[in-house]
Amino acid sequence: AQSVTQPDIHITVSEGASLELRCNYSYGATPYLFWYVQSPGQGLQLLLKYFSGDTLVQGIKGFEAEFKRSQSSFNLRKPSVHWSDAAEYFCAASLLVGADGLTFGKGTHLIIQP
Amino acid sequence: DGGITQSPKYLFRKEGQNVTLSCEQNLNHDAMYWYRQDPGQGLRLIYYSQIVNDFQKGDIAEGYSVSREKKESFPLTVTSAQKNPTAFYLCASSIDRGGPYEQYFGPGTRLTVT
C-alpha cells in the first residue's frame, strides 16, 4: 500500500540551529512530493513541492528539501531556525492524476528552544 | 483574494445532534476534500468530490455526509452516528485530484461535542 512515513513525532531544535525533518515514502513509482506547515489551530500551508528535475527544491520561509530516489526520502531542511518556525510539519505524496488525492504522513511537531 | 473559507472557527454541539460545517472556495477548483485531524493521527480523509453532484467516501466516512450542489461549496454534516465527533476539521481544494496538484487548505473548524 502507498504510504508516507515521518519517523520523528517530535523534534526539538535550538533557535539558530539547523533543522532536518525526515520523510520516507513507499510507492510503486516516484510520487509527487509536498511539505506543508501547520501553525496551532490553523490550516496547512504549502512550503514546497517536488515534481521532477533538480532534486534540491527551494520553498518559502527559507526551507528546502532534497529528493533522494535511492532512499525513497524527501527530507526538509532549514539552515537556521527561528522561533516562528515552531509548528507541525506534514509530508505528503500523490501519484496519479485522478487518484484520491494526497497521502499525508502523521506529522512532526517542531519545538524551538530559546 | 482567492482562498477557502470555513465557518465557524469553533462549534459546540450536544451529543445526538447533527451539525453542518461550511466550506466555500473561490479558487475555481474542481476537487474538494474534507479531512479530520486528531492529535498524533495526522490528516484522515473523510470525503472528496471531483465535480458537482458527485462525491466519494474517503478512509473514515462513517457518520459523515456531504453534498456538492455548487462548485464553490462542499458542506460536511457530522451526524449523530459519528461515535467520536470532537475533532479539528479541515477543508481543502485542488485544481484536480492527485498528481502534481497541491491542495489549498481552509483555516479549519474545531468541533466539540459534549
Tab-separated table of C-alpha atoms in Angstrom:
chain	number	residue	atom	x	y	z
A	1	ALA	CA	0.000	0.000	0.000
A	2	GLN	CA	1.109	3.542	-0.652
A	3	SER	CA	2.310	5.327	2.442
A	4	VAL	CA	4.238	8.300	3.747
A	5	THR	CA	6.239	7.979	6.946
A	6	GLN	CA	7.589	10.702	9.160
A	7	PRO	CA	9.723	8.851	11.696
A	8	ASP	CA	10.011	11.689	14.192
A	9	ILE	CA	6.892	12.661	16.139
A	10	HIS	CA	8.651	15.494	17.961
A	11	ILE	CA	11.890	17.328	17.285
A	12	THR	CA	13.459	19.988	19.498
A	13	VAL	CA	15.955	22.415	18.000
A	14	SER	CA	17.674	25.453	19.450
A	15	GLU	CA	16.952	28.767	17.786
A	16	GLY	CA	19.606	29.455	15.166
A	17	ALA	CA	20.485	25.793	14.745
A	18	SER	CA	19.956	23.807	11.582
A	19	LEU	CA	16.943	21.579	11.045
A	20	GLU	CA	16.221	18.401	9.154
A	21	LEU	CA	12.823	16.708	9.176
A	22	ARG	CA	12.639	13.252	7.691
A	23	CYS	CA	10.099	11.873	5.265
A	24	ASN	CA	10.057	8.488	3.564
A	25	TYR	CA	7.573	7.252	1.021
A	26	SER	CA	6.515	3.847	-0.167
A	27	TYR	CA	5.106	3.887	-3.685
A	28	GLY	CA	5.476	1.717	-6.752
A	29	ALA	CA	6.796	4.699	-8.689
A	30	THR	CA	8.193	8.082	-7.749
A	31	PRO	CA	5.299	10.164	-6.488
A	32	TYR	CA	4.823	13.893	-6.457
A	33	LEU	CA	6.010	15.121	-3.047
A	34	PHE	CA	4.955	18.016	-0.848
A	35	TRP	CA	5.787	19.584	2.502
A	36	TYR	CA	3.165	21.514	4.429
A	37	VAL	CA	3.361	23.506	7.672
A	38	GLN	CA	0.570	23.984	10.187
A	39	SER	CA	0.613	26.567	12.958
A	40	PRO	CA	-1.507	25.717	16.032
A	41	GLY	CA	-5.218	25.862	15.296
A	42	GLN	CA	-4.669	26.819	11.673
A	43	GLY	CA	-4.935	25.227	8.267
A	44	LEU	CA	-1.994	23.842	6.312
A	45	GLN	CA	0.273	25.976	4.151
A	46	LEU	CA	2.368	24.574	1.326
A	47	LEU	CA	6.117	25.016	1.878
A	48	LEU	CA	7.419	23.363	-1.266
A	49	LYS	CA	6.802	20.591	-3.755
A	50	TYR	CA	8.817	18.230	-5.948
A	51	PHE	CA	7.661	17.012	-9.318
A	52	SER	CA	10.798	16.214	-11.291
A	53	GLY	CA	14.160	17.609	-12.272
A	54	ASP	CA	16.521	19.186	-9.754
A	55	THR	CA	16.422	17.075	-6.610
A	56	LEU	CA	17.000	20.078	-4.329
A	57	VAL	CA	13.826	22.119	-4.084
A	58	GLN	CA	13.589	25.606	-2.616
A	59	GLY	CA	10.473	26.683	-0.784
A	60	ILE	CA	9.068	29.553	1.195
A	61	LYS	CA	10.333	30.767	4.575
A	62	GLY	CA	13.890	29.628	3.829
A	63	PHE	CA	13.068	25.922	3.659
A	64	GLU	CA	14.466	23.459	1.167
A	65	ALA	CA	14.010	19.750	0.606
A	66	GLU	CA	16.092	17.122	-1.084
A	67	PHE	CA	14.651	14.219	-3.010
A	68	LYS	CA	16.698	11.018	-2.868
A	69	ARG	CA	15.297	8.259	-5.040
A	70	SER	CA	17.690	5.626	-3.709
A	71	GLN	CA	16.470	6.225	-0.162
A	72	SER	CA	12.807	6.955	-1.025
A	73	SER	CA	13.185	10.112	1.001
A	74	PHE	CA	12.230	13.759	0.777
A	75	ASN	CA	13.754	15.439	3.812
A	76	LEU	CA	13.032	19.034	4.730
A	77	ARG	CA	15.863	21.303	5.844
A	78	LYS	CA	16.492	24.797	7.075
A	79	PRO	CA	19.968	26.199	7.831
A	80	SER	CA	18.925	28.329	10.806
A	81	VAL	CA	15.568	28.063	12.546
A	82	HIS	CA	13.632	30.929	14.067
A	83	TRP	CA	11.201	30.743	16.986
A	84	SER	CA	8.382	31.354	14.492
A	85	ASP	CA	9.176	28.027	12.811
A	86	ALA	CA	7.637	26.148	15.737
A	87	ALA	CA	4.741	24.270	14.152
A	88	GLU	CA	3.570	20.903	12.855
A	89	TYR	CA	5.110	19.770	9.592
A	90	PHE	CA	3.490	17.307	7.222
A	91	CYS	CA	4.998	15.456	4.315
A	92	ALA	CA	2.560	14.338	1.618
A	93	ALA	CA	2.634	12.452	-1.657
A	94	SER	CA	0.430	11.672	-4.612
A	95	LEU	CA	0.873	9.524	-7.654
A	96	LEU	CA	-1.604	9.769	-10.443
A	97	VAL	CA	-3.907	12.498	-11.617
A	98	GLY	CA	-7.380	11.404	-10.641
A	99	ALA	CA	-6.249	9.460	-7.607
A	100	ASP	CA	-7.856	10.046	-4.241
A	101	GLY	CA	-5.545	12.935	-3.566
A	102	LEU	CA	-2.677	13.369	-1.180
A	103	THR	CA	-1.418	10.773	1.284
A	104	PHE	CA	-0.130	12.518	4.399
A	105	GLY	CA	2.412	11.464	6.965
A	106	LYS	CA	1.380	11.764	10.590
A	107	GLY	CA	3.380	14.917	11.075
A	108	THR	CA	6.420	16.098	13.033
A	109	HIS	CA	5.979	18.596	15.840
A	110	LEU	CA	8.855	21.071	15.867
A	111	ILE	CA	9.760	22.745	19.135
A	112	ILE	CA	12.210	25.641	19.179
A	113	GLN	CA	14.303	26.196	22.282
A	114	PRO	CA	15.477	29.748	23.000
B	1	ASP	CA	-8.213	37.369	-2.570
B	2	GLY	CA	-8.740	33.775	-3.575
B	3	GLY	CA	-8.992	31.188	-0.857
B	4	ILE	CA	-11.016	28.775	1.206
B	5	THR	CA	-13.395	29.858	3.916
B	6	GLN	CA	-14.536	27.606	6.724
B	7	SER	CA	-17.095	28.665	9.244
B	8	PRO	CA	-17.455	28.789	12.105
B	9	LYS	CA	-13.976	28.620	13.659
B	10	TYR	CA	-15.335	26.934	16.804
B	11	LEU	CA	-18.518	24.911	17.062
B	12	PHE	CA	-20.127	23.341	20.102
B	13	ARG	CA	-22.925	20.807	19.989
B	14	LYS	CA	-24.720	18.424	22.264
B	15	GLU	CA	-24.396	14.716	21.692
B	16	GLY	CA	-27.092	13.363	19.391
B	17	GLN	CA	-27.372	16.493	17.264
B	18	ASN	CA	-26.353	16.711	13.633
B	19	VAL	CA	-24.103	19.625	12.752
B	20	THR	CA	-23.055	21.062	9.389
B	21	LEU	CA	-19.638	22.595	8.737
B	22	SER	CA	-19.340	25.097	5.948
B	23	CYS	CA	-16.616	25.182	3.297
B	24	GLU	CA	-16.507	27.685	0.441
B	25	GLN	CA	-13.762	28.278	-2.134
B	26	ASN	CA	-13.343	30.946	-4.793
B	27	LEU	CA	-10.300	29.387	-6.456
B	28	ASN	CA	-12.367	27.816	-9.226
B	29	HIS	CA	-11.035	24.413	-8.193
B	30	ASP	CA	-12.811	21.263	-9.277
B	31	ALA	CA	-11.723	18.992	-6.430
B	32	MET	CA	-12.640	19.492	-2.794
B	33	TYR	CA	-11.847	17.462	0.309
B	34	TRP	CA	-12.725	17.090	3.958
B	35	TYR	CA	-10.182	15.894	6.498
B	36	ARG	CA	-10.377	15.137	10.151
B	37	GLN	CA	-7.362	15.843	12.351
B	38	ASP	CA	-6.804	14.360	15.797
B	39	PRO	CA	-3.614	14.734	17.869
B	40	GLY	CA	-0.936	12.323	16.667
B	41	GLN	CA	-3.133	10.987	13.851
B	42	GLY	CA	-2.210	13.278	11.011
B	43	LEU	CA	-4.921	14.059	8.467
B	44	ARG	CA	-7.529	11.452	7.645
B	45	LEU	CA	-9.687	11.818	4.544
B	46	ILE	CA	-13.439	11.820	5.155
B	47	TYR	CA	-14.917	12.625	1.731
B	48	TYR	CA	-13.803	14.141	-1.525
B	49	SER	CA	-15.529	15.488	-4.598
B	50	GLN	CA	-14.285	15.901	-8.124
B	51	ILE	CA	-17.292	17.601	-9.685
B	52	VAL	CA	-20.685	18.976	-8.766
B	53	ASN	CA	-23.201	16.378	-7.593
B	54	ASP	CA	-20.522	13.719	-7.241
B	55	PHE	CA	-18.503	12.734	-4.180
B	56	GLN	CA	-16.622	9.726	-2.887
B	57	LYS	CA	-16.004	8.262	0.546
B	58	GLY	CA	-12.562	8.564	1.997
B	59	ASP	CA	-10.969	6.456	4.704
B	60	ILE	CA	-13.282	7.433	7.568
B	61	ALA	CA	-16.654	8.354	6.014
B	62	GLU	CA	-18.874	6.561	8.542
B	63	GLY	CA	-21.042	9.011	10.461
B	64	TYR	CA	-20.474	11.843	7.977
B	65	SER	CA	-22.325	13.099	4.913
B	66	VAL	CA	-21.570	15.723	2.274
B	67	SER	CA	-23.161	17.482	-0.671
B	68	ARG	CA	-21.739	19.285	-3.669
B	69	GLU	CA	-24.552	21.285	-5.235
B	70	LYS	CA	-22.260	24.118	-6.324
B	71	LYS	CA	-18.653	24.085	-7.441
B	72	GLU	CA	-17.720	26.588	-4.735
B	73	SER	CA	-19.318	24.820	-1.798
B	74	PHE	CA	-18.741	21.461	-0.082
B	75	PRO	CA	-20.516	21.329	3.298
B	76	LEU	CA	-19.882	18.472	5.721
B	77	THR	CA	-22.560	17.161	8.071
B	78	VAL	CA	-21.426	15.351	11.179
B	79	THR	CA	-24.321	13.097	12.090
B	80	SER	CA	-25.292	11.637	15.429
B	81	ALA	CA	-23.993	8.301	14.130
B	82	GLN	CA	-20.411	9.541	14.333
B	83	LYS	CA	-19.180	7.974	17.562
B	84	ASN	CA	-16.401	10.401	18.347
B	85	PRO	CA	-17.081	13.669	16.517
B	86	THR	CA	-14.933	16.025	18.600
B	87	ALA	CA	-12.016	16.949	16.330
B	88	PHE	CA	-10.456	19.605	14.115
B	89	TYR	CA	-11.950	19.545	10.611
B	90	LEU	CA	-10.091	20.841	7.575
B	91	CYS	CA	-11.477	21.541	4.136
B	92	ALA	CA	-9.201	21.676	1.094
B	93	SER	CA	-9.419	22.131	-2.640
B	94	SER	CA	-7.214	21.495	-5.647
B	95	ILE	CA	-7.372	22.018	-9.389
B	96	ASP	CA	-7.667	18.272	-9.859
B	97	ARG	CA	-7.213	15.152	-7.766
B	98	GLY	CA	-3.856	13.543	-7.217
B	99	GLY	CA	-0.876	14.046	-9.480
B	100	PRO	CA	1.085	17.281	-9.168
B	101	TYR	CA	-1.824	19.322	-7.853
B	102	GLU	CA	-1.287	20.686	-4.398
B	103	GLN	CA	-4.185	21.153	-2.059
B	104	TYR	CA	-5.105	24.504	-0.590
B	105	PHE	CA	-6.483	24.418	2.927
B	106	GLY	CA	-9.023	26.423	4.844
B	107	PRO	CA	-8.384	27.602	8.426
B	108	GLY	CA	-10.325	24.712	9.946
B	109	THR	CA	-13.292	24.282	12.278
B	110	ARG	CA	-12.848	22.884	15.761
B	111	LEU	CA	-15.936	20.892	16.704
B	112	THR	CA	-16.618	19.982	20.315
B	113	VAL	CA	-19.480	17.640	21.132
B	114	THR	CA	-20.481	17.112	24.755
